[in-house]
mmCIF file of C-alpha atoms in Angstrom:
data_model
loop_
_atom_site.group_PDB
_atom_site.id
_atom_site.type_symbol
_atom_site.label_atom_id
_atom_site.label_comp_id
_atom_site.label_asym_id
_atom_site.label_seq_id
_atom_site.Cartn_x
_atom_site.Cartn_y
_atom_site.Cartn_z
ATOM 1 C CA UNK A 3 -14.524 11.114 16.336
ATOM 2 C CA UNK A 4 -12.479 12.495 13.438
ATOM 3 C CA UNK A 5 -13.540 16.039 14.306
ATOM 4 C CA UNK A 6 -12.413 15.462 17.900
ATOM 5 C CA UNK A 7 -9.084 14.130 16.654
ATOM 6 C CA UNK A 8 -8.643 17.235 14.502
ATOM 7 C CA UNK A 9 -9.312 19.512 17.477
ATOM 8 C CA UNK A 10 -6.823 17.593 19.616
ATOM 9 C CA UNK A 11 -4.206 17.762 16.856
ATOM 10 C CA UNK A 12 -4.701 21.506 16.531
ATOM 11 C CA UNK A 13 -4.280 22.048 20.286
ATOM 12 C CA UNK A 14 -1.172 19.836 20.346
ATOM 13 C CA UNK A 15 0.356 21.769 17.448
ATOM 14 C CA UNK A 16 -0.470 25.075 19.105
ATOM 15 C CA UNK A 17 1.001 23.982 22.415
ATOM 16 C CA UNK A 18 4.198 22.541 20.988
ATOM 17 C CA UNK A 19 4.834 25.457 18.656
ATOM 18 C CA UNK A 20 4.605 27.935 21.540
ATOM 19 C CA UNK A 21 7.761 29.968 21.811
ATOM 20 C CA UNK A 22 8.578 29.632 18.122
ATOM 21 C CA UNK A 23 8.054 32.807 16.155
ATOM 22 C CA UNK A 24 5.635 32.645 13.252
ATOM 23 C CA UNK A 25 8.504 34.089 11.228
ATOM 24 C CA UNK A 26 10.943 31.320 12.178
ATOM 25 C CA UNK A 27 12.328 29.666 9.043
ATOM 26 C CA UNK A 28 12.152 26.259 10.750
ATOM 27 C CA UNK A 29 9.176 25.376 12.959
ATOM 28 C CA UNK A 30 9.010 22.061 14.805
ATOM 29 C CA UNK A 31 5.881 20.627 16.422
ATOM 30 C CA UNK A 32 5.473 17.416 18.407
ATOM 31 C CA UNK A 33 2.984 15.090 16.718
ATOM 32 C CA UNK A 34 2.759 12.039 18.989
ATOM 33 C CA UNK A 35 5.240 9.831 20.808
ATOM 34 C CA UNK A 36 8.561 9.980 18.947
ATOM 35 C CA UNK A 37 7.120 11.798 15.916
ATOM 36 C CA UNK A 38 7.733 15.438 15.031
ATOM 37 C CA UNK A 39 6.457 17.554 12.136
ATOM 38 C CA UNK A 40 8.584 20.426 10.919
ATOM 39 C CA UNK A 41 7.801 23.278 8.562
ATOM 40 C CA UNK A 42 10.166 25.131 6.302
ATOM 41 C CA UNK A 43 9.344 27.888 3.839
ATOM 42 C CA UNK A 44 10.107 28.814 0.237
ATOM 43 C CA UNK A 45 9.339 31.775 -1.998
ATOM 44 C CA UNK A 46 7.312 30.357 -4.871
ATOM 45 C CA UNK A 47 6.366 32.921 -7.518
ATOM 46 C CA UNK A 48 6.481 35.728 -4.963
ATOM 47 C CA UNK A 49 4.507 33.918 -2.265
ATOM 48 C CA UNK A 50 5.996 32.265 0.812
ATOM 49 C CA UNK A 51 4.707 28.709 0.975
ATOM 50 C CA UNK A 52 5.237 26.286 3.833
ATOM 51 C CA UNK A 53 6.312 22.699 3.347
ATOM 52 C CA UNK A 54 5.682 19.971 5.913
ATOM 53 C CA UNK A 55 8.131 17.195 6.597
ATOM 54 C CA UNK A 56 8.580 14.818 9.500
ATOM 55 C CA UNK A 57 11.196 13.119 11.619
ATOM 56 C CA UNK A 58 11.105 10.096 13.895
ATOM 57 C CA UNK A 59 13.278 9.664 16.971
ATOM 58 C CA UNK A 60 14.407 6.051 17.498
ATOM 59 C CA UNK A 61 16.886 4.480 19.878
ATOM 60 C CA UNK A 62 19.213 4.021 16.881
ATOM 61 C CA UNK A 63 19.053 7.648 15.756
ATOM 62 C CA UNK A 64 16.677 10.001 13.960
ATOM 63 C CA UNK A 65 14.981 9.285 10.624
ATOM 64 C CA UNK A 66 14.061 12.205 8.353
ATOM 65 C CA UNK A 67 11.180 12.010 5.944
ATOM 66 C CA UNK A 68 12.012 14.695 3.370
ATOM 67 C CA UNK A 69 14.405 17.600 3.754
ATOM 68 C CA UNK A 70 13.557 21.268 4.369
ATOM 69 C CA UNK A 71 12.447 23.165 1.271
ATOM 70 C CA UNK A 72 14.690 26.025 2.398
ATOM 71 C CA UNK A 73 18.271 24.899 1.792
ATOM 72 C CA UNK A 74 19.550 27.293 4.436
ATOM 73 C CA UNK A 75 17.795 25.087 7.007
ATOM 74 C CA UNK A 76 19.524 21.805 6.142
ATOM 75 C CA UNK A 77 22.188 22.214 8.829
ATOM 76 C CA UNK A 78 19.996 24.029 11.399
ATOM 77 C CA UNK A 79 17.627 21.034 11.316
ATOM 78 C CA UNK A 80 20.492 18.695 12.210
ATOM 79 C CA UNK A 81 21.670 21.069 14.936
ATOM 80 C CA UNK A 82 18.188 21.450 16.400
ATOM 81 C CA UNK A 83 17.591 17.691 16.463
ATOM 82 C CA UNK A 84 20.943 17.141 18.166
ATOM 83 C CA UNK A 85 20.217 19.807 20.771
ATOM 84 C CA UNK A 86 16.637 18.660 21.378
ATOM 85 C CA UNK A 87 17.095 14.885 21.382
ATOM 86 C CA UNK A 88 20.862 14.369 21.739
ATOM 87 C CA UNK A 89 20.767 12.062 18.718
ATOM 88 C CA UNK A 90 22.191 12.086 15.223
ATOM 89 C CA UNK A 91 20.163 11.855 12.019
ATOM 90 C CA UNK A 92 20.941 8.447 10.525
ATOM 91 C CA UNK A 93 18.488 8.129 7.596
ATOM 92 C CA UNK A 94 16.722 10.451 5.170
ATOM 93 C CA UNK A 95 13.932 9.453 2.763
ATOM 94 C CA UNK A 96 12.840 11.544 -0.227
ATOM 95 C CA UNK A 97 9.182 10.948 -1.074
ATOM 96 C CA UNK A 98 9.513 12.172 -4.671
ATOM 97 C CA UNK A 99 11.898 14.019 -6.965
ATOM 98 C CA UNK A 100 10.706 17.623 -6.538
ATOM 99 C CA UNK A 101 13.074 20.020 -4.825
ATOM 100 C CA UNK A 102 10.897 20.397 -1.709
ATOM 101 C CA UNK A 103 11.479 16.677 -1.041
ATOM 102 C CA UNK A 104 14.702 15.526 -2.671
ATOM 103 C CA UNK A 105 16.659 18.779 -2.522
ATOM 104 C CA UNK A 106 18.604 17.753 0.568
ATOM 105 C CA UNK A 107 19.761 14.317 -0.539
ATOM 106 C CA UNK A 108 23.302 15.320 -1.441
ATOM 107 C CA UNK A 109 23.766 17.526 1.644
ATOM 108 C CA UNK A 110 22.722 14.800 4.052
ATOM 109 C CA UNK A 111 24.636 12.124 2.191
ATOM 110 C CA UNK A 112 27.805 14.188 2.585
ATOM 111 C CA UNK A 113 27.044 14.415 6.308
ATOM 112 C CA UNK A 114 27.138 10.641 6.568
ATOM 113 C CA UNK A 115 23.358 10.188 6.634
ATOM 114 C CA UNK A 116 22.025 7.178 4.709
ATOM 115 C CA UNK A 117 19.753 8.571 1.983
ATOM 116 C CA UNK A 118 16.871 6.723 0.314
ATOM 117 C CA UNK A 119 14.447 7.183 -2.570
ATOM 118 C CA UNK A 120 12.224 5.011 -4.730
ATOM 119 C CA UNK A 121 13.462 3.680 -8.074
ATOM 120 C CA UNK A 122 11.165 6.014 -10.028
ATOM 121 C CA UNK A 123 12.502 9.008 -8.096
ATOM 122 C CA UNK A 124 16.060 7.889 -8.777
ATOM 123 C CA UNK A 125 15.308 7.585 -12.497
ATOM 124 C CA UNK A 126 13.907 11.126 -12.627
ATOM 125 C CA UNK A 127 16.811 12.613 -10.673
ATOM 126 C CA UNK A 128 19.295 10.794 -12.908
ATOM 127 C CA UNK A 129 17.510 11.990 -16.064
ATOM 128 C CA UNK A 130 17.567 15.584 -14.777
ATOM 129 C CA UNK A 131 21.229 15.302 -13.762
ATOM 130 C CA UNK A 132 20.377 16.000 -10.126
ATOM 131 C CA UNK A 133 21.876 14.546 -6.970
ATOM 132 C CA UNK A 134 20.507 11.125 -6.069
ATOM 133 C CA UNK A 135 20.029 9.013 -2.963
ATOM 134 C CA UNK A 136 22.580 6.412 -1.940
ATOM 135 C CA UNK A 137 20.001 3.629 -1.562
ATOM 136 C CA UNK A 138 16.982 2.666 -3.688
ATOM 137 C CA UNK A 139 13.798 1.488 -1.969
ATOM 138 C CA UNK A 140 11.560 -1.147 -3.614
ATOM 139 C CA UNK A 141 7.959 -0.007 -4.066
ATOM 140 C CA UNK A 142 6.669 -1.650 -0.895
ATOM 141 C CA UNK A 143 9.310 -2.019 1.816
ATOM 142 C CA UNK A 144 9.135 -2.421 5.589
ATOM 143 C CA UNK A 145 11.931 -0.894 7.645
ATOM 144 C CA UNK A 146 12.749 -1.478 11.290
ATOM 145 C CA UNK A 147 14.957 1.185 12.842
ATOM 146 C CA UNK A 148 15.625 0.624 16.521
ATOM 147 C CA UNK A 149 12.292 0.469 18.320
ATOM 148 C CA UNK A 150 10.176 1.584 15.340
ATOM 149 C CA UNK A 151 8.822 -0.108 12.210
ATOM 150 C CA UNK A 152 7.366 1.625 9.165
ATOM 151 C CA UNK A 153 6.327 0.835 5.615
ATOM 152 C CA UNK A 154 7.362 2.801 2.530
ATOM 153 C CA UNK A 155 4.718 2.367 -0.177
ATOM 154 C CA UNK A 156 4.289 3.443 -3.790
ATOM 155 C CA UNK A 157 0.531 3.700 -4.486
ATOM 156 C CA UNK A 158 0.855 4.760 -8.113
ATOM 157 C CA UNK A 159 0.967 8.084 -9.918
ATOM 158 C CA UNK A 160 -0.601 11.161 -8.350
ATOM 159 C CA UNK A 161 0.884 14.548 -7.562
ATOM 160 C CA UNK A 162 4.022 13.168 -9.187
ATOM 161 C CA UNK A 163 4.737 9.951 -11.092
ATOM 162 C CA UNK A 164 7.041 8.753 -8.322
ATOM 163 C CA UNK A 165 5.302 9.846 -5.098
ATOM 164 C CA UNK A 166 5.583 7.456 -2.145
ATOM 165 C CA UNK A 167 3.896 7.508 1.256
ATOM 166 C CA UNK A 168 5.046 6.184 4.626
ATOM 167 C CA UNK A 169 2.856 4.267 7.082
ATOM 168 C CA UNK A 170 3.465 3.612 10.772
ATOM 169 C CA UNK A 171 1.019 0.891 11.658
ATOM 170 C CA UNK A 172 1.436 0.870 15.434
ATOM 171 C CA UNK A 173 0.825 4.604 15.797
ATOM 172 C CA UNK A 174 -1.507 4.887 12.763
ATOM 173 C CA UNK A 175 0.536 7.735 11.280
ATOM 174 C CA UNK A 176 0.290 8.292 7.521
ATOM 175 C CA UNK A 177 2.972 10.557 6.111
ATOM 176 C CA UNK A 178 1.674 11.500 2.680
ATOM 177 C CA UNK A 179 3.859 14.460 1.695
ATOM 178 C CA UNK A 180 2.641 16.049 -1.550
ATOM 179 C CA UNK A 181 0.541 13.021 -2.477
ATOM 180 C CA UNK A 182 -1.938 14.422 0.076
ATOM 181 C CA UNK A 183 -3.294 17.972 -0.005
ATOM 182 C CA UNK A 184 -4.066 19.934 3.138
ATOM 183 C CA UNK A 185 -7.727 19.965 4.180
ATOM 184 C CA UNK A 186 -7.525 23.738 3.658
ATOM 185 C CA UNK A 187 -6.404 23.422 0.023
ATOM 186 C CA UNK A 188 -8.735 25.000 -2.534
ATOM 187 C CA UNK A 189 -7.303 23.108 -5.497
ATOM 188 C CA UNK A 190 -4.696 20.509 -6.422
ATOM 189 C CA UNK A 191 -1.956 23.092 -6.821
ATOM 190 C CA UNK A 192 1.104 22.315 -8.961
ATOM 191 C CA UNK A 193 0.103 19.781 -11.609
ATOM 192 C CA UNK A 194 2.954 19.882 -14.122
ATOM 193 C CA UNK A 195 4.022 16.327 -13.265
ATOM 194 C CA UNK A 196 0.662 15.033 -12.069
ATOM 195 C CA UNK A 197 -1.613 12.338 -13.415
ATOM 196 C CA UNK A 198 -4.969 13.204 -11.856
ATOM 197 C CA UNK A 199 -6.845 10.183 -13.243
ATOM 198 C CA UNK A 200 -4.290 7.856 -11.714
ATOM 199 C CA UNK A 201 -4.187 9.968 -8.548
ATOM 200 C CA UNK A 202 -7.788 8.966 -7.846
ATOM 201 C CA UNK A 203 -6.908 5.264 -8.161
ATOM 202 C CA UNK A 204 -3.803 5.725 -6.041
ATOM 203 C CA UNK A 205 -5.740 7.427 -3.237
ATOM 204 C CA UNK A 206 -8.195 4.540 -3.173
ATOM 205 C CA UNK A 207 -5.275 2.119 -2.846
ATOM 206 C CA UNK A 208 -3.926 4.041 0.151
ATOM 207 C CA UNK A 209 -7.357 4.193 1.794
ATOM 208 C CA UNK A 210 -7.780 0.439 1.327
ATOM 209 C CA UNK A 211 -4.296 -0.529 2.461
ATOM 210 C CA UNK A 212 -3.853 1.765 5.464
ATOM 211 C CA UNK A 213 -6.996 1.693 7.565
ATOM 212 C CA UNK A 214 -8.118 4.314 10.066
ATOM 213 C CA UNK A 215 -5.101 6.643 10.266
ATOM 214 C CA UNK A 216 -5.110 8.822 13.367
ATOM 215 C CA UNK A 217 -2.562 11.291 12.014
ATOM 216 C CA UNK A 218 -2.220 12.316 8.352
ATOM 217 C CA UNK A 219 0.574 14.647 7.263
ATOM 218 C CA UNK A 220 0.140 16.419 3.887
ATOM 219 C CA UNK A 221 2.979 18.097 2.032
ATOM 220 C CA UNK A 222 1.996 21.724 2.531
ATOM 221 C CA UNK A 223 0.058 24.090 4.777
ATOM 222 C CA UNK A 224 -2.088 22.899 7.704
ATOM 223 C CA UNK A 225 -1.543 19.306 8.840
ATOM 224 C CA UNK A 226 -3.838 19.172 11.879
ATOM 225 C CA UNK A 227 -7.030 18.130 10.066
ATOM 226 C CA UNK A 228 -7.370 14.371 9.682
ATOM 227 C CA UNK A 229 -9.749 14.755 6.724
ATOM 228 C CA UNK A 230 -6.900 15.734 4.398
ATOM 229 C CA UNK A 231 -6.844 12.436 2.474
ATOM 230 C CA UNK A 232 -10.610 12.507 1.923
ATOM 231 C CA UNK A 233 -10.330 16.169 0.940
ATOM 232 C CA UNK A 234 -7.645 15.309 -1.610
ATOM 233 C CA UNK A 235 -9.962 12.737 -3.169
ATOM 234 C CA UNK A 236 -12.721 15.354 -3.276
ATOM 235 C CA UNK A 237 -10.418 17.821 -5.073
ATOM 236 C CA UNK A 238 -9.397 15.127 -7.534
ATOM 237 C CA UNK A 239 -13.036 14.266 -8.254
ATOM 238 C CA UNK A 240 -13.909 17.931 -8.763
ATOM 239 C CA UNK A 241 -10.963 18.413 -11.123
ATOM 240 C CA UNK A 242 -11.898 15.358 -13.197
ATOM 241 C CA UNK A 243 -15.542 16.423 -13.326
ATOM 242 C CA UNK A 244 -14.540 19.875 -14.599
ATOM 243 C CA UNK A 245 -12.293 18.347 -17.257
ATOM 244 C CA UNK A 246 -15.047 15.993 -18.354
ATOM 245 C CA UNK A 247 -17.580 18.800 -18.509
ATOM 246 C CA UNK A 248 -15.225 20.982 -20.567
ATOM 247 C CA UNK A 249 -14.906 18.236 -23.204
ATOM 248 C CA UNK A 250 -18.667 18.055 -23.768
#
Protein backbone atom coordinates (compact mmCIF):
# COMPACT_ATOMS: atom_id res chain seq x y z
CA UNK A 1 0.00 0.00 0.00
CA UNK A 2 2.82 2.40 0.89
CA UNK A 3 4.60 1.61 -2.37
CA UNK A 4 1.38 2.37 -4.27
CA UNK A 5 1.04 5.65 -2.40
CA UNK A 6 4.62 6.56 -3.32
CA UNK A 7 3.94 5.86 -7.00
CA UNK A 8 0.78 7.98 -6.92
CA UNK A 9 2.64 10.82 -5.19
CA UNK A 10 5.37 10.71 -7.81
CA UNK A 11 2.85 10.86 -10.68
CA UNK A 12 0.98 13.73 -8.99
CA UNK A 13 4.23 15.67 -8.53
CA UNK A 14 5.23 15.02 -12.13
CA UNK A 15 1.85 16.11 -13.44
CA UNK A 16 1.59 19.26 -11.37
CA UNK A 17 5.15 20.36 -12.03
CA UNK A 18 4.62 20.12 -15.80
CA UNK A 19 5.35 23.42 -17.46
CA UNK A 20 7.80 24.51 -14.77
CA UNK A 21 11.40 24.45 -15.89
CA UNK A 22 13.77 22.28 -13.91
CA UNK A 23 15.87 25.43 -13.63
CA UNK A 24 13.06 27.51 -12.12
CA UNK A 25 14.17 28.99 -8.79
CA UNK A 26 10.70 28.35 -7.34
CA UNK A 27 8.84 25.13 -8.17
CA UNK A 28 5.32 24.50 -6.88
CA UNK A 29 3.57 21.13 -6.90
CA UNK A 30 0.05 20.26 -5.79
CA UNK A 31 0.12 17.71 -2.96
CA UNK A 32 -3.54 17.01 -2.15
CA UNK A 33 -6.65 19.12 -1.63
CA UNK A 34 -5.57 22.58 -0.47
CA UNK A 35 -1.93 21.57 0.12
CA UNK A 36 1.02 22.60 -2.04
CA UNK A 37 4.72 21.77 -1.77
CA UNK A 38 7.23 24.25 -3.10
CA UNK A 39 10.95 23.94 -3.72
CA UNK A 40 13.56 26.64 -3.61
CA UNK A 41 17.30 26.29 -4.09
CA UNK A 42 20.51 27.44 -2.42
CA UNK A 43 24.20 27.14 -3.20
CA UNK A 44 25.69 25.23 -0.28
CA UNK A 45 29.46 24.75 -0.50
CA UNK A 46 29.35 24.92 -4.29
CA UNK A 47 26.39 22.57 -4.72
CA UNK A 48 22.82 23.63 -5.47
CA UNK A 49 20.56 22.01 -2.91
CA UNK A 50 16.77 22.07 -2.94
CA UNK A 51 14.68 22.84 0.10
CA UNK A 52 11.06 21.74 0.47
CA UNK A 53 8.44 23.86 2.16
CA UNK A 54 4.66 23.84 2.06
CA UNK A 55 1.65 26.10 2.00
CA UNK A 56 -2.01 25.53 2.79
CA UNK A 57 -4.87 27.39 1.14
CA UNK A 58 -7.75 28.13 3.54
CA UNK A 59 -10.87 30.25 3.21
CA UNK A 60 -9.20 32.76 5.56
CA UNK A 61 -5.99 33.04 3.56
CA UNK A 62 -2.82 31.05 2.92
CA UNK A 63 -0.56 29.58 5.61
CA UNK A 64 3.15 29.13 4.88
CA UNK A 65 5.19 26.45 6.56
CA UNK A 66 8.76 27.74 6.23
CA UNK A 67 10.06 30.36 3.82
CA UNK A 68 12.08 29.81 0.63
CA UNK A 69 15.78 29.14 1.21
CA UNK A 70 16.51 31.54 -1.65
CA UNK A 71 15.79 35.04 -0.34
CA UNK A 72 15.19 36.31 -3.86
CA UNK A 73 12.05 34.15 -3.91
CA UNK A 74 10.36 35.63 -0.83
CA UNK A 75 8.27 38.09 -2.86
CA UNK A 76 7.79 35.87 -5.95
CA UNK A 77 6.21 33.25 -3.67
CA UNK A 78 3.66 35.79 -2.44
CA UNK A 79 3.01 36.96 -6.00
CA UNK A 80 2.59 33.42 -7.31
CA UNK A 81 0.18 32.47 -4.52
CA UNK A 82 -1.87 35.60 -5.16
CA UNK A 83 -2.01 34.92 -8.90
CA UNK A 84 -2.77 31.20 -8.49
CA UNK A 85 -5.27 31.30 -5.63
CA UNK A 86 -6.34 34.96 -5.41
CA UNK A 87 -5.56 34.90 -1.69
CA UNK A 88 -3.10 36.61 0.60
CA UNK A 89 -0.59 34.84 2.84
CA UNK A 90 -1.77 35.42 6.41
CA UNK A 91 0.52 33.20 8.53
CA UNK A 92 4.07 31.87 8.33
CA UNK A 93 5.58 29.20 10.62
CA UNK A 94 9.32 28.57 10.98
CA UNK A 95 10.02 24.95 11.92
CA UNK A 96 13.47 25.69 13.36
CA UNK A 97 16.10 28.42 13.51
CA UNK A 98 18.26 27.54 10.49
CA UNK A 99 18.24 29.98 7.59
CA UNK A 100 16.41 27.59 5.23
CA UNK A 101 13.43 27.76 7.61
CA UNK A 102 13.50 30.99 9.60
CA UNK A 103 15.26 33.22 7.08
CA UNK A 104 12.03 34.80 5.86
CA UNK A 105 10.49 35.72 9.20
CA UNK A 106 11.38 39.40 9.10
CA UNK A 107 10.43 39.81 5.42
CA UNK A 108 6.99 38.32 5.88
CA UNK A 109 6.41 40.12 9.15
CA UNK A 110 7.06 43.43 7.39
CA UNK A 111 4.51 42.38 4.77
CA UNK A 112 1.85 42.10 7.45
CA UNK A 113 1.98 38.30 7.68
CA UNK A 114 1.64 36.86 11.20
CA UNK A 115 4.87 34.96 11.89
CA UNK A 116 5.28 32.07 14.33
CA UNK A 117 8.05 29.94 15.83
CA UNK A 118 8.54 27.72 18.85
CA UNK A 119 10.03 29.10 22.07
CA UNK A 120 13.30 27.20 21.55
CA UNK A 121 13.62 28.65 18.04
CA UNK A 122 12.97 32.13 19.40
CA UNK A 123 15.66 31.66 22.05
CA UNK A 124 18.22 30.61 19.44
CA UNK A 125 17.36 33.47 17.08
CA UNK A 126 17.55 35.95 19.96
CA UNK A 127 20.92 34.56 21.10
CA UNK A 128 22.28 34.84 17.54
CA UNK A 129 20.88 38.37 17.15
CA UNK A 130 18.70 37.28 14.22
CA UNK A 131 15.20 38.37 13.28
CA UNK A 132 12.48 36.62 15.25
CA UNK A 133 8.84 35.69 14.80
CA UNK A 134 6.06 37.89 16.14
CA UNK A 135 4.30 35.04 17.95
CA UNK A 136 5.64 32.13 20.02
CA UNK A 137 3.98 28.72 19.73
CA UNK A 138 3.79 26.38 22.76
CA UNK A 139 5.31 22.96 22.14
CA UNK A 140 2.03 21.26 21.28
CA UNK A 141 -0.58 23.62 19.83
CA UNK A 142 -3.65 23.09 17.66
CA UNK A 143 -4.55 25.84 15.20
CA UNK A 144 -7.77 26.29 13.27
CA UNK A 145 -7.48 28.61 10.28
CA UNK A 146 -10.69 28.91 8.30
CA UNK A 147 -11.73 25.44 7.19
CA UNK A 148 -8.50 23.69 8.26
CA UNK A 149 -7.08 22.45 11.57
CA UNK A 150 -3.49 21.42 12.23
CA UNK A 151 -1.21 20.61 15.13
CA UNK A 152 2.26 22.08 15.69
CA UNK A 153 4.34 19.64 17.74
CA UNK A 154 7.80 19.62 19.29
CA UNK A 155 8.96 15.97 19.49
CA UNK A 156 12.33 16.69 21.07
CA UNK A 157 15.83 17.27 19.74
CA UNK A 158 16.84 15.87 16.37
CA UNK A 159 18.26 17.59 13.32
CA UNK A 160 18.19 20.71 15.48
CA UNK A 161 17.45 21.28 19.17
CA UNK A 162 14.31 23.22 18.29
CA UNK A 163 12.81 21.33 15.33
CA UNK A 164 9.01 21.14 15.20
CA UNK A 165 6.70 19.19 12.91
CA UNK A 166 3.16 19.93 11.72
CA UNK A 167 0.35 17.37 11.52
CA UNK A 168 -2.92 17.61 9.61
CA UNK A 169 -5.05 14.85 11.04
CA UNK A 170 -7.95 14.95 8.59
CA UNK A 171 -5.73 14.66 5.53
CA UNK A 172 -2.97 12.63 7.26
CA UNK A 173 -0.27 15.04 6.11
CA UNK A 174 2.95 15.16 8.15
CA UNK A 175 5.14 18.16 7.41
CA UNK A 176 8.49 17.24 8.92
CA UNK A 177 10.88 19.77 7.37
CA UNK A 178 14.50 18.98 8.27
CA UNK A 179 13.49 16.69 11.13
CA UNK A 180 12.79 14.15 8.36
CA UNK A 181 15.32 13.14 5.71
CA UNK A 182 14.33 12.30 2.16
CA UNK A 183 14.02 8.58 1.39
CA UNK A 184 16.84 9.18 -1.11
CA UNK A 185 19.22 10.57 1.52
CA UNK A 186 22.46 8.62 1.97
CA UNK A 187 23.28 10.10 5.36
CA UNK A 188 21.96 12.52 7.97
CA UNK A 189 23.60 15.52 6.33
CA UNK A 190 24.32 18.66 8.37
CA UNK A 191 24.79 17.65 12.00
CA UNK A 192 26.39 20.69 13.62
CA UNK A 193 23.31 21.35 15.76
CA UNK A 194 21.99 17.79 15.90
CA UNK A 195 21.53 15.40 18.78
CA UNK A 196 21.34 12.02 17.05
CA UNK A 197 20.65 9.99 20.21
CA UNK A 198 17.68 12.18 21.01
CA UNK A 199 16.66 12.22 17.34
CA UNK A 200 15.93 8.49 17.58
CA UNK A 201 13.66 9.04 20.59
CA UNK A 202 11.98 11.99 18.91
CA UNK A 203 11.22 10.00 15.75
CA UNK A 204 9.60 7.28 17.85
CA UNK A 205 7.42 9.93 19.51
CA UNK A 206 6.25 11.20 16.12
CA UNK A 207 5.54 7.67 14.87
CA UNK A 208 3.51 6.94 18.01
CA UNK A 209 1.60 10.21 18.05
CA UNK A 210 0.77 10.61 14.36
CA UNK A 211 -0.46 7.31 12.99
CA UNK A 212 -0.50 6.24 9.35
CA UNK A 213 0.49 9.43 7.51
CA UNK A 214 -0.43 9.37 3.83
CA UNK A 215 1.87 12.24 2.90
CA UNK A 216 5.25 12.98 4.53
CA UNK A 217 7.23 16.06 3.52
CA UNK A 218 10.97 16.08 4.39
CA UNK A 219 13.10 19.21 4.39
CA UNK A 220 15.19 18.53 1.30
CA UNK A 221 15.28 16.65 -1.99
CA UNK A 222 12.58 14.16 -3.04
CA UNK A 223 9.33 14.27 -1.06
CA UNK A 224 7.24 11.73 -2.99
CA UNK A 225 8.33 8.61 -1.07
CA UNK A 226 6.22 7.96 2.02
CA UNK A 227 8.99 5.88 3.63
CA UNK A 228 11.01 8.99 4.46
CA UNK A 229 10.31 8.90 8.21
CA UNK A 230 11.24 5.21 8.45
CA UNK A 231 14.32 5.92 6.34
CA UNK A 232 15.34 8.71 8.70
CA UNK A 233 15.13 6.30 11.63
CA UNK A 234 17.25 3.82 9.67
CA UNK A 235 19.92 6.48 9.03
CA UNK A 236 19.89 7.45 12.69
CA UNK A 237 20.33 3.82 13.75
CA UNK A 238 23.19 3.34 11.30
CA UNK A 239 24.91 6.50 12.53
CA UNK A 240 24.60 5.46 16.18
CA UNK A 241 25.84 1.95 15.40
CA UNK A 242 28.91 3.38 13.65
CA UNK A 243 29.64 5.68 16.58
CA UNK A 244 29.28 2.82 19.03
CA UNK A 245 31.53 0.59 16.97
CA UNK A 246 34.20 3.30 16.71
CA UNK A 247 34.36 3.58 20.52
CA UNK A 248 35.13 -0.13 20.96
